[in-house]
Tab-separated table of N, CA, C and O and ligand atoms in Angstrom:
chain	number	residue	atom	x	y	z
A	1	MET	N	61.736	227.396	152.507
A	1	MET	CA	62.352	227.349	151.195
A	1	MET	C	62.113	228.703	150.540
A	1	MET	O	61.073	229.311	150.747
A	2	SER	N	63.076	229.152	149.753
A	2	SER	CA	62.839	230.424	149.070
A	2	SER	C	62.848	230.248	147.559
A	2	SER	O	63.557	229.407	147.017
A	3	TYR	N	62.032	231.048	146.934
A	3	TYR	CA	61.868	230.997	145.491
A	3	TYR	C	61.957	232.402	144.934
A	3	TYR	O	61.608	233.364	145.609
A	4	ASP	N	62.430	232.500	143.713
A	4	ASP	CA	62.433	233.770	143.000
A	4	ASP	C	61.529	233.610	141.786
A	4	ASP	O	61.921	233.018	140.792
A	5	PHE	N	60.308	234.104	141.919
A	5	PHE	CA	59.324	233.966	140.848
A	5	PHE	C	59.056	235.310	140.170
A	5	PHE	O	57.993	235.532	139.613
A	6	ARG	N	60.045	236.221	140.242
A	6	ARG	CA	59.840	237.500	139.571
A	6	ARG	C	59.850	237.319	138.056
A	6	ARG	O	60.461	236.405	137.535
A	7	ASN	N	59.172	238.206	137.389
A	7	ASN	CA	59.142	238.163	135.931
A	7	ASN	C	60.540	238.440	135.392
A	7	ASN	O	61.074	239.528	135.597
A	8	PRO	N	61.149	237.468	134.696
A	8	PRO	CA	62.522	237.669	134.221
A	8	PRO	C	62.656	238.820	133.231
A	8	PRO	O	63.726	239.400	133.105
A	9	THR	N	61.570	239.186	132.548
A	9	THR	CA	61.677	240.288	131.595
A	9	THR	C	61.720	241.643	132.294
A	9	THR	O	61.998	242.651	131.662
A	10	HIS	N	61.432	241.663	133.582
A	10	HIS	CA	61.517	242.913	134.330
A	10	HIS	C	62.864	243.070	135.026
A	10	HIS	O	63.093	244.037	135.735
A	11	LEU	N	63.728	242.089	134.832
A	11	LEU	CA	64.990	242.104	135.555
A	11	LEU	C	66.118	242.680	134.701
A	11	LEU	O	66.117	242.556	133.491
A	12	TYR	N	67.031	243.319	135.333
A	12	TYR	CA	68.211	243.816	134.631
A	12	TYR	C	69.403	243.755	135.571
A	12	TYR	O	69.251	243.600	136.781
A	13	HIS	N	70.587	243.824	134.994
A	13	HIS	CA	71.803	243.746	135.801
A	13	HIS	C	72.385	245.134	135.991
A	13	HIS	O	72.455	245.928	135.068
A	14	GLU	N	72.790	245.429	137.211
A	14	GLU	CA	73.469	246.681	137.490
A	14	GLU	C	74.600	246.383	138.451
A	14	GLU	O	74.368	245.911	139.568
A	15	ASN	N	75.817	246.619	138.018
A	15	ASN	CA	77.002	246.326	138.824
A	15	ASN	C	76.997	244.877	139.324
A	15	ASN	O	77.365	244.596	140.458
A	16	GLY	N	76.574	243.981	138.439
A	16	GLY	CA	76.600	242.567	138.785
A	16	GLY	C	75.465	242.120	139.691
A	16	GLY	O	75.399	240.976	140.089
A	17	ILE	N	74.570	243.041	140.012
A	17	ILE	CA	73.441	242.694	140.880
A	17	ILE	C	72.167	242.672	140.032
A	17	ILE	O	71.944	243.574	139.225
A	18	VAL	N	71.367	241.640	140.230
A	18	VAL	CA	70.105	241.547	139.503
A	18	VAL	C	69.077	242.436	140.191
A	18	VAL	O	68.810	242.310	141.380
A	19	LYS	N	68.520	243.358	139.433
A	19	LYS	CA	67.500	244.251	139.993
A	19	LYS	C	66.228	244.151	139.178
A	19	LYS	O	66.236	243.689	138.047
A	20	SER	N	65.163	244.616	139.752
A	20	SER	CA	63.872	244.582	139.076
A	20	SER	C	63.377	245.997	138.856
A	20	SER	O	63.556	246.863	139.697
A	21	ARG	N	62.755	246.211	137.692
A	21	ARG	CA	62.184	247.525	137.409
A	21	ARG	C	60.906	247.746	138.207
A	21	ARG	O	60.449	248.857	138.355
A	22	LEU	N	60.308	246.671	138.669
A	22	LEU	CA	59.084	246.790	139.456
A	22	LEU	C	59.413	246.601	140.935
A	22	LEU	O	60.385	245.945	141.278
A	23	ALA	N	58.572	247.163	141.753
A	23	ALA	CA	58.733	246.936	143.182
A	23	ALA	C	58.527	245.451	143.463
A	23	ALA	O	57.708	244.806	142.821
A	24	ASP	N	59.289	244.922	144.377
A	24	ASP	CA	59.198	243.507	144.701
A	24	ASP	C	58.559	243.298	146.059
A	24	ASP	O	58.525	244.200	146.884
A	25	MET	N	58.063	242.116	146.252
A	25	MET	CA	57.530	241.759	147.563
A	25	MET	C	57.802	240.289	147.818
A	25	MET	O	58.079	239.528	146.889
A	26	ILE	N	57.745	239.908	149.073
A	26	ILE	CA	57.898	238.506	149.431
A	26	ILE	C	56.551	237.984	149.891
A	26	ILE	O	55.950	238.508	150.833
A	27	HIS	N	56.068	236.988	149.168
A	27	HIS	CA	54.817	236.327	149.526
A	27	HIS	C	55.187	235.073	150.320
A	27	HIS	O	56.050	234.319	149.899
A	28	THR	N	54.551	234.864	151.460
A	28	THR	CA	54.857	233.667	152.244
A	28	THR	C	53.622	232.780	152.318
A	28	THR	O	52.492	233.262	152.380
A	29	ASN	N	53.866	231.497	152.261
A	29	ASN	CA	52.811	230.533	152.517
A	29	ASN	C	53.460	229.280	153.113
A	29	ASN	O	54.673	229.216	153.263
A	30	THR	N	52.640	228.318	153.457
A	30	THR	CA	53.134	227.118	154.130
A	30	THR	C	52.603	225.895	153.400
A	30	THR	O	51.424	225.835	153.051
A	31	CYS	N	53.484	224.937	153.186
A	31	CYS	CA	53.086	223.688	152.545
A	31	CYS	C	52.276	222.872	153.553
A	31	CYS	O	52.729	222.603	154.655
A	32	MET	N	51.057	222.485	153.160
A	32	MET	CA	50.193	221.767	154.090
A	32	MET	C	50.702	220.347	154.345
A	32	MET	O	50.271	219.695	155.292
A	33	HIS	N	51.620	219.872	153.528
A	33	HIS	CA	52.121	218.508	153.701
A	33	HIS	C	53.332	218.466	154.628
A	33	HIS	O	53.302	217.778	155.644
A	34	CYS	N	54.387	219.207	154.309
A	34	CYS	CA	55.617	219.142	155.114
A	34	CYS	C	55.703	220.281	156.123
A	34	CYS	O	56.615	220.323	156.932
A	35	ARG	N	54.734	221.197	156.090
A	35	ARG	CA	54.659	222.315	157.049
A	35	ARG	C	55.824	223.281	156.927
A	35	ARG	O	56.044	224.101	157.825
A	36	LYS	N	56.588	223.179	155.847
A	36	LYS	CA	57.689	224.128	155.645
A	36	LYS	C	57.127	225.426	155.076
A	36	LYS	O	56.213	225.427	154.261
A	37	ARG	N	57.728	226.523	155.518
A	37	ARG	CA	57.298	227.836	155.084
A	37	ARG	C	58.034	228.223	153.805
A	37	ARG	O	59.230	227.957	153.676
A	38	ASN	N	57.337	228.813	152.886
A	38	ASN	CA	57.950	229.283	151.642
A	38	ASN	C	58.026	230.796	151.648
A	38	ASN	O	57.086	231.469	152.071
A	39	GLU	N	59.143	231.304	151.192
A	39	GLU	CA	59.270	232.733	150.954
A	39	GLU	C	59.456	232.922	149.460
A	39	GLU	O	60.438	232.472	148.884
A	40	ILE	N	58.483	233.559	148.836
A	40	ILE	CA	58.451	233.639	147.381
A	40	ILE	C	58.589	235.098	146.955
A	40	ILE	O	57.744	235.935	147.277
A	41	LEU	N	59.674	235.360	146.243
A	41	LEU	CA	59.919	236.714	145.760
A	41	LEU	C	59.159	236.919	144.454
A	41	LEU	O	59.344	236.166	143.489
A	42	VAL	N	58.275	237.901	144.447
A	42	VAL	CA	57.478	238.203	143.252
A	42	VAL	C	57.449	239.713	143.035
A	42	VAL	O	57.728	240.488	143.942
A	43	ASN	N	57.100	240.108	141.818
A	43	ASN	CA	56.829	241.517	141.560
A	43	ASN	C	55.441	241.820	142.107
A	43	ASN	O	54.488	241.113	141.780
A	44	ASN	N	55.317	242.850	142.897
A	44	ASN	CA	54.015	243.064	143.531
A	44	ASN	C	52.937	243.483	142.544
A	44	ASN	O	51.760	243.235	142.767
A	45	LEU	N	53.320	244.058	141.401
A	45	LEU	CA	52.311	244.395	140.396
A	45	LEU	C	51.750	243.141	139.747
A	45	LEU	O	50.543	243.035	139.505
A	46	ASP	N	52.644	242.164	139.476
A	46	ASP	CA	52.166	240.888	138.949
A	46	ASP	C	51.256	240.219	139.967
A	46	ASP	O	50.194	239.697	139.631
A	47	PHE	N	51.708	240.244	141.219
A	47	PHE	CA	50.953	239.580	142.273
A	47	PHE	C	49.545	240.160	142.416
A	47	PHE	O	48.571	239.425	142.553
A	48	SER	N	49.439	241.492	142.341
A	48	SER	CA	48.114	242.096	142.534
A	48	SER	C	47.233	241.902	141.300
A	48	SER	O	46.013	241.891	141.412
A	49	ARG	N	47.851	241.751	140.118
A	49	ARG	CA	47.031	241.401	138.934
A	49	ARG	C	46.325	240.073	139.183
A	49	ARG	O	45.169	239.892	138.807
A	50	TRP	N	47.031	239.154	139.809
A	50	TRP	CA	46.460	237.832	140.064
A	50	TRP	C	45.505	237.857	141.264
A	50	TRP	O	44.349	237.463	141.167
A	51	ARG	N	45.968	238.373	142.405
A	51	ARG	CA	45.193	238.242	143.632
A	51	ARG	C	44.104	239.302	143.787
A	51	ARG	O	43.055	239.031	144.341
A	52	ASP	N	44.374	240.516	143.313
A	52	ASP	CA	43.395	241.586	143.511
A	52	ASP	C	42.522	241.795	142.276
A	52	ASP	O	41.312	241.960	142.385
A	53	ALA	N	43.152	241.767	141.101
A	53	ALA	CA	42.388	242.009	139.877
A	53	ALA	C	41.735	240.742	139.352
A	53	ALA	O	40.912	240.801	138.432
A	54	GLY	N	42.105	239.596	139.901
A	54	GLY	CA	41.421	238.367	139.564
A	54	GLY	C	41.800	237.742	138.233
A	54	GLY	O	41.041	236.952	137.682
A	55	GLU	N	42.965	238.103	137.708
A	55	GLU	CA	43.407	237.446	136.481
A	55	GLU	C	43.864	236.028	136.794
A	55	GLU	O	44.267	235.722	137.915
A	56	TYR	N	43.800	235.174	135.764
A	56	TYR	CA	44.245	233.802	135.976
A	56	TYR	C	45.754	233.763	136.207
A	56	TYR	O	46.514	234.465	135.538
A	57	ILE	N	46.160	232.891	137.138
A	57	ILE	CA	47.575	232.815	137.488
A	57	ILE	C	48.415	232.458	136.268
A	57	ILE	O	49.509	232.982	136.083
A	58	GLN	N	47.867	231.601	135.381
A	58	GLN	CA	48.653	231.196	134.209
A	58	GLN	C	48.751	232.308	133.164
A	58	GLN	O	49.615	232.281	132.305
A	59	ASP	N	47.852	233.300	133.257
A	59	ASP	CA	47.925	234.434	132.339
A	59	ASP	C	48.889	235.509	132.844
A	59	ASP	O	49.410	236.296	132.058
A	60	VAL	N	49.105	235.546	134.153
A	60	VAL	CA	49.998	236.551	134.722
A	60	VAL	C	51.418	235.995	134.830
A	60	VAL	O	52.366	236.591	134.330
A	61	PHE	N	51.533	234.835	135.476
A	61	PHE	CA	52.858	234.256	135.706
A	61	PHE	C	53.180	233.246	134.608
A	61	PHE	O	53.296	232.045	134.836
A	62	THR	N	53.299	233.787	133.374
A	62	THR	CA	53.451	232.916	132.204
A	62	THR	C	54.792	232.188	132.178
A	62	THR	O	54.934	231.197	131.479
A	63	TRP	N	55.773	232.690	132.913
A	63	TRP	CA	57.121	232.120	132.872
A	63	TRP	C	57.305	231.000	133.890
A	63	TRP	O	58.377	230.395	133.948
A	64	LEU	N	56.296	230.718	134.698
A	64	LEU	CA	56.418	229.660	135.703
A	64	LEU	C	55.906	228.331	135.159
A	64	LEU	O	54.983	228.293	134.343
A	65	THR	N	56.508	227.251	135.658
A	65	THR	CA	55.991	225.929	135.311
A	65	THR	C	54.744	225.656	136.159
A	65	THR	O	54.449	226.381	137.119
A	66	THR	N	54.023	224.610	135.798
A	66	THR	CA	52.829	224.235	136.560
A	66	THR	C	53.186	223.986	138.027
A	66	THR	O	52.465	224.407	138.935
A	67	ASP	N	54.298	223.301	138.258
A	67	ASP	CA	54.742	223.024	139.628
A	67	ASP	C	55.030	224.312	140.389
A	67	ASP	O	54.681	224.450	141.560
A	68	GLN	N	55.675	225.247	139.709
A	68	GLN	CA	56.009	226.514	140.372
A	68	GLN	C	54.747	227.308	140.694
A	68	GLN	O	54.651	227.927	141.752
A	69	ARG	N	53.792	227.278	139.770
A	69	ARG	CA	52.534	227.987	140.034
A	69	ARG	C	51.808	227.364	141.228
A	69	ARG	O	51.176	228.054	142.017
A	70	GLU	N	51.918	226.052	141.369
A	70	GLU	CA	51.303	225.368	142.505
A	70	GLU	C	51.924	225.848	143.821
A	70	GLU	O	51.215	226.076	144.799
A	71	VAL	N	53.241	225.999	143.825
A	71	VAL	CA	53.924	226.494	145.033
A	71	VAL	C	53.428	227.897	145.371
A	71	VAL	O	53.139	228.214	146.528
A	72	LEU	N	53.291	228.729	144.358
A	72	LEU	CA	52.833	230.100	144.586
A	72	LEU	C	51.387	230.123	145.084
A	72	LEU	O	51.023	230.867	145.984
A	73	GLN	N	50.567	229.263	144.514
A	73	GLN	CA	49.140	229.272	144.799
A	73	GLN	C	48.812	228.607	146.137
A	73	GLN	O	48.024	229.134	146.920
A	74	THR	N	49.395	227.448	146.380
A	74	THR	CA	49.009	226.663	147.550
A	74	THR	C	50.155	226.411	148.518
A	74	THR	O	49.921	225.981	149.643
A	75	GLY	N	51.402	226.631	148.077
A	75	GLY	CA	52.548	226.353	148.932
A	75	GLY	C	53.001	224.907	148.882
A	75	GLY	O	54.003	224.548	149.493
A	76	ILE	N	52.249	224.075	148.164
A	76	ILE	CA	52.578	222.647	148.145
A	76	ILE	C	53.713	222.373	147.157
A	76	ILE	O	53.635	222.732	145.988
A	77	HIS	N	54.775	221.724	147.665
A	77	HIS	CA	55.934	221.403	146.836
A	77	HIS	C	55.607	220.239	145.901
A	77	HIS	O	54.817	219.356	146.269
A	78	PRO	N	56.230	220.197	144.725
A	78	PRO	CA	55.960	219.104	143.772
A	78	PRO	C	56.110	217.722	144.406
A	78	PRO	O	55.257	216.849	144.214
A	79	LYS	N	57.182	217.518	145.201
A	79	LYS	CA	57.389	216.215	145.850
A	79	LYS	C	56.266	215.918	146.841
A	79	LYS	O	55.804	214.780	146.956
A	80	CYS	N	55.856	216.939	147.567
A	80	CYS	CA	54.788	216.767	148.562
A	80	CYS	C	53.466	216.478	147.875
A	80	CYS	O	52.656	215.702	148.363
A	81	TRP	N	53.247	217.110	146.724
A	81	TRP	CA	52.024	216.897	145.954
A	81	TRP	C	51.912	215.421	145.557
A	81	TRP	O	50.851	214.814	145.660
A	82	GLU	N	53.060	214.840	145.135
A	82	GLU	CA	53.067	213.423	144.744
A	82	GLU	C	52.700	212.526	145.919
A	82	GLU	O	52.032	211.513	145.758
A	83	GLN	N	53.171	212.902	147.124
A	83	GLN	CA	52.867	212.076	148.289
A	83	GLN	C	51.416	212.239	148.735
A	83	GLN	O	50.797	211.308	149.235
A	84	LEU	N	50.886	213.450	148.555
A	84	LEU	CA	49.507	213.699	148.946
A	84	LEU	C	48.529	212.993	148.003
A	84	LEU	O	47.518	212.452	148.439
A	85	PHE	N	48.859	213.069	146.722
A	85	PHE	CA	47.968	212.501	145.716
A	85	PHE	C	48.750	211.557	144.811
A	85	PHE	O	49.071	211.914	143.681
A	86	PRO	N	49.076	210.365	145.319
A	86	PRO	CA	49.844	209.417	144.494
A	86	PRO	C	49.022	209.034	143.263
A	86	PRO	O	47.816	208.837	143.371
A	87	GLU	N	49.715	208.966	142.142
A	87	GLU	CA	49.010	208.597	140.916
A	87	GLU	C	48.594	207.135	140.994
A	87	GLU	O	49.389	206.259	141.311
A	88	SER	N	47.344	206.887	140.740
A	88	SER	CA	46.872	205.494	140.773
A	88	SER	C	46.616	205.044	139.343
A	88	SER	O	45.923	205.724	138.591
A	89	ASP	N	47.221	203.937	138.996
A	89	ASP	CA	46.933	203.436	137.649
A	89	ASP	C	46.788	201.928	137.639
A	89	ASP	O	46.572	201.319	138.662
B	101	LIG	ZN1	56.160	220.471	151.203
């Protein structure tokens, strides 16, 4: 599955093509539940703030939902998360 998790404020349009002012990278991970591989497009500066500089993911990737941050962090899809940890009430 592919995702575009680039910071929308870094994006601009040029000749109808969406471009980023920052260098981009593709982060890959695998969902431990369905074993599907994810290809996640991110700005590499944002990514290194989180992974190398140790900032909290919610402080760097402020535009992502909790589910999207989970995909970036662990690769687990929202649907798969529900199956792994069914809510018990
Ligand atoms: Zn999955």
